[in-house]
Short mmCIF file of C-alpha atoms in Angstrom, two decimals:
data_model
loop_
_atom_site.label_atom_id
_atom_site.label_comp_id
_atom_site.label_asym_id
_atom_site.label_seq_id
_atom_site.Cartn_x
_atom_site.Cartn_y
_atom_site.Cartn_z
CA MET A 296 -99.52 -138.35 108.61
CA ILE A 297 -102.74 -136.43 108.77
CA LYS A 298 -100.85 -133.31 109.83
CA LYS A 299 -98.63 -133.53 106.73
CA ILE A 300 -101.65 -133.84 104.47
CA ILE A 301 -103.33 -130.82 106.10
CA PHE A 302 -100.12 -128.79 105.85
CA SER A 303 -99.74 -129.67 102.15
CA LEU A 304 -103.32 -128.57 101.38
CA PHE A 305 -102.74 -125.31 103.23
CA LEU A 306 -99.63 -124.56 101.14
CA LEU A 307 -101.51 -125.29 97.93
CA MET A 308 -104.28 -122.88 98.91
CA VAL A 309 -101.78 -120.13 99.73
CA LEU A 310 -99.96 -120.60 96.44
CA ASN A 311 -103.26 -120.57 94.51
CA CYS A 312 -104.39 -117.29 96.11
CA THR A 313 -101.05 -115.63 95.43
CA LYS A 314 -101.18 -116.64 91.75
CA THR A 315 -104.72 -115.31 91.36
CA ASP A 316 -103.85 -111.89 92.88
CA LYS A 317 -100.80 -111.58 90.64
CA TYR A 318 -102.76 -112.11 87.44
CA SER A 319 -105.55 -109.80 88.49
CA THR A 320 -103.04 -107.01 89.22
CA VAL A 321 -101.43 -107.38 85.81
CA ASP A 322 -104.77 -107.31 84.03
CA ALA A 323 -105.84 -104.12 85.84
CA SER A 324 -102.58 -102.42 84.96
CA LEU A 325 -102.94 -103.44 81.36
CA ILE A 326 -106.42 -101.97 81.24
CA ASP A 327 -105.14 -98.65 82.62
CA VAL A 328 -102.01 -98.44 80.42
CA ILE A 329 -103.01 -99.78 76.99
CA PRO A 330 -104.93 -97.10 75.09
CA GLU A 331 -107.91 -97.69 72.85
CA SER A 332 -106.94 -98.71 69.35
CA PRO A 333 -106.94 -95.63 67.04
CA SER A 334 -108.23 -97.70 64.16
CA LYS A 335 -111.60 -97.87 65.88
CA MET A 336 -111.95 -94.07 66.17
CA GLU A 337 -113.97 -92.50 63.35
CA THR A 338 -113.03 -88.99 62.24
CA PRO A 339 -116.15 -86.94 61.36
CA PRO A 340 -116.22 -85.70 57.77
CA PRO A 341 -115.36 -82.03 57.28
CA PRO A 342 -118.30 -79.68 56.70
CA MET A 343 -119.12 -78.90 53.07
CA GLU A 344 -117.82 -75.54 51.95
CA VAL A 345 -120.47 -73.33 50.42
CA ALA A 346 -119.53 -70.59 48.01
CA LYS A 347 -120.35 -67.06 49.07
CA ASN A 348 -122.74 -66.44 46.22
CA GLU A 349 -124.18 -69.96 46.16
CA VAL A 350 -127.91 -70.28 46.61
CA PRO A 351 -129.11 -73.50 48.33
CA GLY A 352 -130.38 -75.90 45.71
CA GLU A 353 -128.73 -73.99 42.86
CA VAL A 354 -126.17 -75.64 40.61
CA ILE A 355 -122.98 -73.61 40.40
CA SER A 356 -122.13 -72.93 36.78
CA PRO A 357 -118.65 -72.26 35.39
CA LYS A 358 -117.40 -68.79 34.60
CA LYS A 359 -119.67 -66.66 32.51
CA THR A 360 -117.12 -66.42 29.72
CA ASP A 361 -117.05 -70.23 29.48
CA THR A 362 -120.81 -70.57 29.00
CA ILE A 363 -121.59 -67.76 26.57
CA SER A 364 -124.02 -69.01 23.96
CA LYS A 365 -124.11 -67.87 20.37
CA LYS A 366 -124.84 -64.17 20.01
CA ILE A 367 -126.57 -63.54 16.68
CA ILE A 368 -127.97 -60.14 15.71
CA LYS A 369 -130.68 -60.24 13.04
CA ASN A 370 -131.83 -57.20 11.09
CA GLY A 371 -134.19 -56.87 8.15
CA ASP A 372 -135.67 -54.42 5.63
CA MET A 373 -138.94 -54.78 3.75
CA GLU A 374 -140.77 -52.64 1.19
CA ILE A 375 -144.43 -53.44 0.55
CA ALA A 376 -146.69 -51.75 -1.97
CA VAL A 377 -150.28 -51.50 -0.71
CA SER A 378 -153.58 -50.30 -2.14
CA ASN A 379 -154.90 -48.83 1.11
CA LEU A 380 -152.33 -47.36 3.48
CA LEU A 381 -154.58 -47.14 6.54
CA GLU A 382 -155.84 -50.70 6.23
CA ALA A 383 -152.30 -51.98 5.77
CA LYS A 384 -151.19 -50.07 8.87
CA LYS A 385 -153.95 -51.70 10.93
CA LYS A 386 -152.91 -55.17 9.79
CA VAL A 387 -149.28 -54.40 10.60
CA SER A 388 -150.23 -53.24 14.12
CA GLU A 389 -152.12 -56.48 14.71
CA ILE A 390 -149.20 -58.60 13.52
CA ILE A 391 -146.82 -56.65 15.75
CA LYS A 392 -149.06 -57.30 18.77
CA ASN A 393 -149.42 -61.02 18.02
CA ASN A 394 -145.64 -61.46 17.81
CA LYS A 395 -144.98 -59.59 21.09
CA ALA A 396 -143.03 -56.92 19.22
CA TYR A 397 -143.19 -53.17 19.62
CA LEU A 398 -143.01 -50.13 17.37
CA GLN A 399 -139.86 -48.09 17.92
CA SER A 400 -140.57 -45.29 15.43
CA GLU A 401 -143.01 -44.30 12.71
CA THR A 402 -142.47 -41.78 9.90
CA PHE A 403 -145.06 -40.61 7.37
CA ARG A 404 -144.17 -38.92 4.06
CA ASN A 405 -146.50 -37.54 1.42
CA SER A 406 -144.91 -36.71 -1.92
CA ASP A 407 -146.29 -35.92 -5.37
CA THR A 408 -145.98 -39.51 -6.47
CA SER A 409 -146.63 -41.63 -3.35
CA GLU A 410 -147.58 -41.85 0.32
CA ASN A 411 -145.12 -43.66 2.59
CA ILE A 412 -145.13 -44.97 6.15
CA ASN A 413 -141.72 -46.03 7.45
CA LEU A 414 -141.88 -48.27 10.55
CA VAL A 415 -138.98 -49.42 12.74
CA ILE A 416 -140.08 -52.55 14.60
CA ARG A 417 -138.29 -54.37 17.44
CA VAL A 418 -139.28 -58.02 17.62
CA PRO A 419 -138.09 -60.90 19.89
CA HIS A 420 -135.45 -62.89 18.03
CA GLN A 421 -137.48 -66.10 18.22
CA ASN A 422 -140.38 -64.37 16.39
CA PHE A 423 -138.29 -62.62 13.74
CA ASP A 424 -138.88 -65.11 10.92
CA ALA A 425 -142.55 -65.48 11.81
CA ILE A 426 -143.24 -61.75 11.64
CA ILE A 427 -141.51 -61.45 8.27
CA ASN A 428 -143.64 -64.27 6.91
CA SER A 429 -146.76 -62.57 8.28
CA PHE A 430 -145.87 -59.30 6.56
CA SER A 431 -145.24 -61.13 3.30
CA ASP A 432 -148.76 -62.60 3.23
CA GLY A 433 -151.98 -60.60 3.06
CA ILE A 434 -150.72 -57.00 3.31
CA GLY A 435 -149.52 -56.15 -0.17
CA ALA A 436 -146.94 -56.81 -2.83
CA VAL A 437 -143.43 -57.25 -1.43
CA GLU A 438 -141.15 -55.09 -3.57
CA ALA A 439 -137.92 -55.70 -1.63
CA LYS A 440 -136.77 -57.79 1.34
CA THR A 441 -133.37 -58.04 3.00
CA VAL A 442 -132.40 -60.13 6.04
CA LYS A 443 -128.98 -59.94 7.68
CA ALA A 444 -127.49 -62.02 10.51
CA GLU A 445 -124.34 -60.95 12.35
CA ASP A 446 -122.44 -63.23 14.74
CA VAL A 447 -121.07 -61.13 17.63
CA THR A 448 -120.14 -64.01 19.94
CA GLU A 449 -116.41 -63.32 19.65
CA GLU A 450 -116.82 -59.64 20.50
CA TYR A 451 -119.13 -60.45 23.42
CA THR A 452 -116.68 -63.00 24.83
CA ASP A 453 -113.73 -60.63 24.46
CA VAL A 454 -115.54 -57.79 26.22
CA SER A 455 -116.71 -60.13 29.00
CA ILE A 456 -113.19 -61.40 29.70
CA LYS A 457 -111.71 -57.91 29.74
CA LEU A 458 -114.52 -56.73 32.00
CA GLU A 459 -113.84 -59.52 34.49
CA ASN A 460 -110.13 -58.67 34.53
CA LYS A 461 -110.86 -54.99 35.11
CA ARG A 462 -113.07 -55.87 38.06
CA ILE A 463 -110.25 -57.95 39.58
CA TYR A 464 -107.79 -55.07 39.17
CA LEU A 465 -110.34 -52.69 40.65
CA GLU A 466 -110.61 -54.78 43.81
CA LYS A 467 -106.81 -54.90 44.08
CA TYR A 468 -106.57 -51.12 43.77
CA ARG A 469 -109.21 -50.69 46.47
CA GLU A 470 -107.19 -52.91 48.78
CA MET A 471 -104.06 -50.88 47.97
CA LEU A 472 -105.96 -47.68 48.74
CA LYS A 473 -106.64 -48.92 52.27
CA ASN A 474 -102.89 -49.42 52.84
CA ALA A 475 -101.65 -46.28 51.05
CA ALA A 476 -98.67 -44.80 52.91
CA SER A 477 -98.73 -41.26 51.51
CA THR A 478 -101.12 -38.75 50.01
CA LYS A 479 -99.36 -39.03 46.64
CA ASP A 480 -99.87 -42.77 46.52
CA MET A 481 -103.49 -42.34 47.55
CA LEU A 482 -104.17 -39.84 44.73
CA GLU A 483 -102.51 -42.07 42.13
CA ILE A 484 -104.51 -45.09 43.26
CA GLN A 485 -107.75 -43.09 43.25
CA GLU A 486 -107.04 -41.95 39.69
CA ASN A 487 -106.47 -45.55 38.60
CA ILE A 488 -109.71 -46.57 40.32
CA ARG A 489 -111.62 -43.80 38.54
CA ALA A 490 -110.21 -44.82 35.14
CA LEU A 491 -111.07 -48.48 35.75
CA GLU A 492 -114.61 -47.62 36.83
CA ASP A 493 -115.12 -45.64 33.62
CA GLU A 494 -113.82 -48.52 31.51
CA ILE A 495 -116.06 -50.97 33.40
CA ASP A 496 -119.10 -48.75 32.77
CA VAL A 497 -118.29 -48.65 29.04
CA ALA A 498 -117.82 -52.42 28.86
CA GLU A 499 -121.05 -53.11 30.75
CA GLY A 500 -122.90 -50.71 28.45
CA ARG A 501 -121.52 -52.48 25.40
CA LEU A 502 -122.64 -55.87 26.72
CA ARG A 503 -126.11 -54.50 27.47
CA PHE A 504 -126.31 -53.06 23.95
CA ILE A 505 -125.32 -56.39 22.37
CA ASP A 506 -127.80 -58.29 24.54
CA ASP A 507 -130.56 -55.89 23.52
CA ARG A 508 -129.78 -56.28 19.81
CA VAL A 509 -129.56 -60.07 20.18
CA ASN A 510 -132.76 -60.46 22.19
CA TYR A 511 -134.74 -58.05 19.99
CA SER A 512 -134.17 -57.98 16.24
CA THR A 513 -134.77 -54.80 14.23
CA LEU A 514 -137.00 -54.71 11.17
CA GLU A 515 -137.54 -51.62 9.02
CA LEU A 516 -140.83 -51.84 7.16
CA LEU A 517 -141.80 -49.40 4.40
CA LEU A 518 -145.44 -49.27 3.34
CA PHE A 519 -146.06 -47.15 0.26
CA LYS A 520 -148.94 -46.37 -2.07
CA GLU A 521 -148.46 -44.95 -5.55
CA LYS A 522 -150.59 -41.92 -6.34
CA ALA A 523 -152.68 -41.86 -9.52
CA ARG A 524 -151.36 -39.25 -11.95
CA SER A 525 -153.86 -36.84 -13.50
CA SER A 526 -154.05 -36.67 -17.29
CA ALA A 527 -153.84 -32.87 -17.30
CA THR A 528 -150.57 -32.48 -15.41
CA SER A 529 -148.46 -35.58 -15.76
CA LYS A 530 -149.45 -38.10 -18.38
CA ILE A 531 -147.33 -41.19 -18.71
CA GLY A 532 -145.81 -41.25 -22.19
CA PHE A 533 -143.49 -39.46 -24.61
CA GLY A 534 -145.58 -36.29 -24.85
CA SER A 535 -145.62 -35.82 -21.08
CA ARG A 536 -141.90 -36.42 -20.75
CA PHE A 537 -141.18 -34.10 -23.72
CA GLY A 538 -143.15 -31.29 -22.11
CA ASP A 539 -141.42 -31.87 -18.79
CA SER A 540 -138.04 -31.71 -20.52
CA ILE A 541 -138.86 -28.36 -22.17
CA ALA A 542 -140.03 -26.94 -18.84
CA GLU A 543 -136.93 -28.25 -17.12
CA GLY A 544 -134.68 -26.73 -19.81
CA TRP A 545 -136.39 -23.36 -19.50
CA ASN A 546 -136.04 -23.43 -15.75
CA SER A 547 -132.35 -24.21 -16.12
CA PHE A 548 -131.89 -21.30 -18.55
CA VAL A 549 -133.64 -18.93 -16.17
CA SER A 550 -131.49 -20.11 -13.32
CA PHE A 551 -128.34 -19.58 -15.41
CA LEU A 552 -129.48 -16.09 -16.43
CA LEU A 553 -130.22 -15.13 -12.85
CA GLY A 554 -126.81 -16.40 -11.86
CA LEU A 555 -125.16 -14.15 -14.43
CA ILE A 556 -127.16 -11.18 -13.23
CA SER A 557 -125.91 -11.78 -9.72
CA PHE A 558 -122.39 -10.92 -11.04
CA TRP A 559 -123.44 -7.43 -12.25
CA PRO A 560 -120.88 -5.59 -10.04
CA PHE A 561 -118.05 -7.34 -11.84
CA PHE A 562 -119.52 -6.47 -15.28
CA ILE A 563 -119.51 -2.76 -14.38
CA ILE A 564 -116.37 -2.37 -12.28
CA ILE A 565 -113.98 -4.43 -14.41
CA PRO A 566 -114.59 -2.48 -17.68
CA LEU A 567 -114.17 0.83 -15.81
CA LEU A 568 -110.88 -0.35 -14.38
CA ILE A 569 -109.66 -1.42 -17.82
CA PHE A 570 -110.68 1.93 -19.36
CA ALA A 571 -108.93 3.88 -16.58
CA TRP A 572 -105.77 1.81 -16.95
CA LYS A 573 -105.60 2.35 -20.73
CA LYS A 574 -106.15 6.12 -20.33
CA TRP A 575 -103.41 6.38 -17.74
CA ARG A 576 -101.02 4.45 -19.98
CA ARG A 577 -101.66 6.80 -22.95
CA LYS A 578 -100.91 9.86 -20.87
CA LYS A 579 -97.70 8.32 -19.64
#
């Protein structure tokens, strides 16, 4: 009886060991075969693409043609009568300096009736109204004033778009030049490149001109002083104008007479020709 019990325990132990080895083998194989779940793998984010012309920290703006602000050209003309031309010129120079403007040209004229100084002033557009107000106060009597504003935004936008297109075509032609198969093709492409470069230069010059006229307005200022007329030569009144009319009439008559005298060859030659023709006709 004891032998049977011992034999039964031995069989149970053998069966238990066999079962444990079987499960451990399956678990090891599962660990080697089953891959790691892909859901747990994190894909790193792609690196941020930086534009070629982008500066770190700078906000990229849209195309230039989409962000063009208003382009307004302001021009003005003023005529101011002053009592002292030199003092007025000093005041004008001070106002120009205070408004960060500059003098482009200056012309002085001295006639029988007045002395004039014609100034062409370039002033920053933001100071245009201020400098006009300054000239209107404290210099002299404003005889005339004209202010004009011209909106050139449409022209500026049109030129900018065409310029950008020409630059794109220019790059394409340069790429074609690298792959030119014959000398003829190369010469034709070079001619197209030259024409496009000329057109681009013209367009860029036009944009620079518009920017200059927009950023700096132009003001033409005329300072003039009336001269006092002497009583002996030019009195103001009917007697003075009557005498001037007589002198002007006499001068006109003299001019007419001198003009007739300048035709003296015709007065001599034509009568001689007529006399010779009549004499020849009588003989015939």
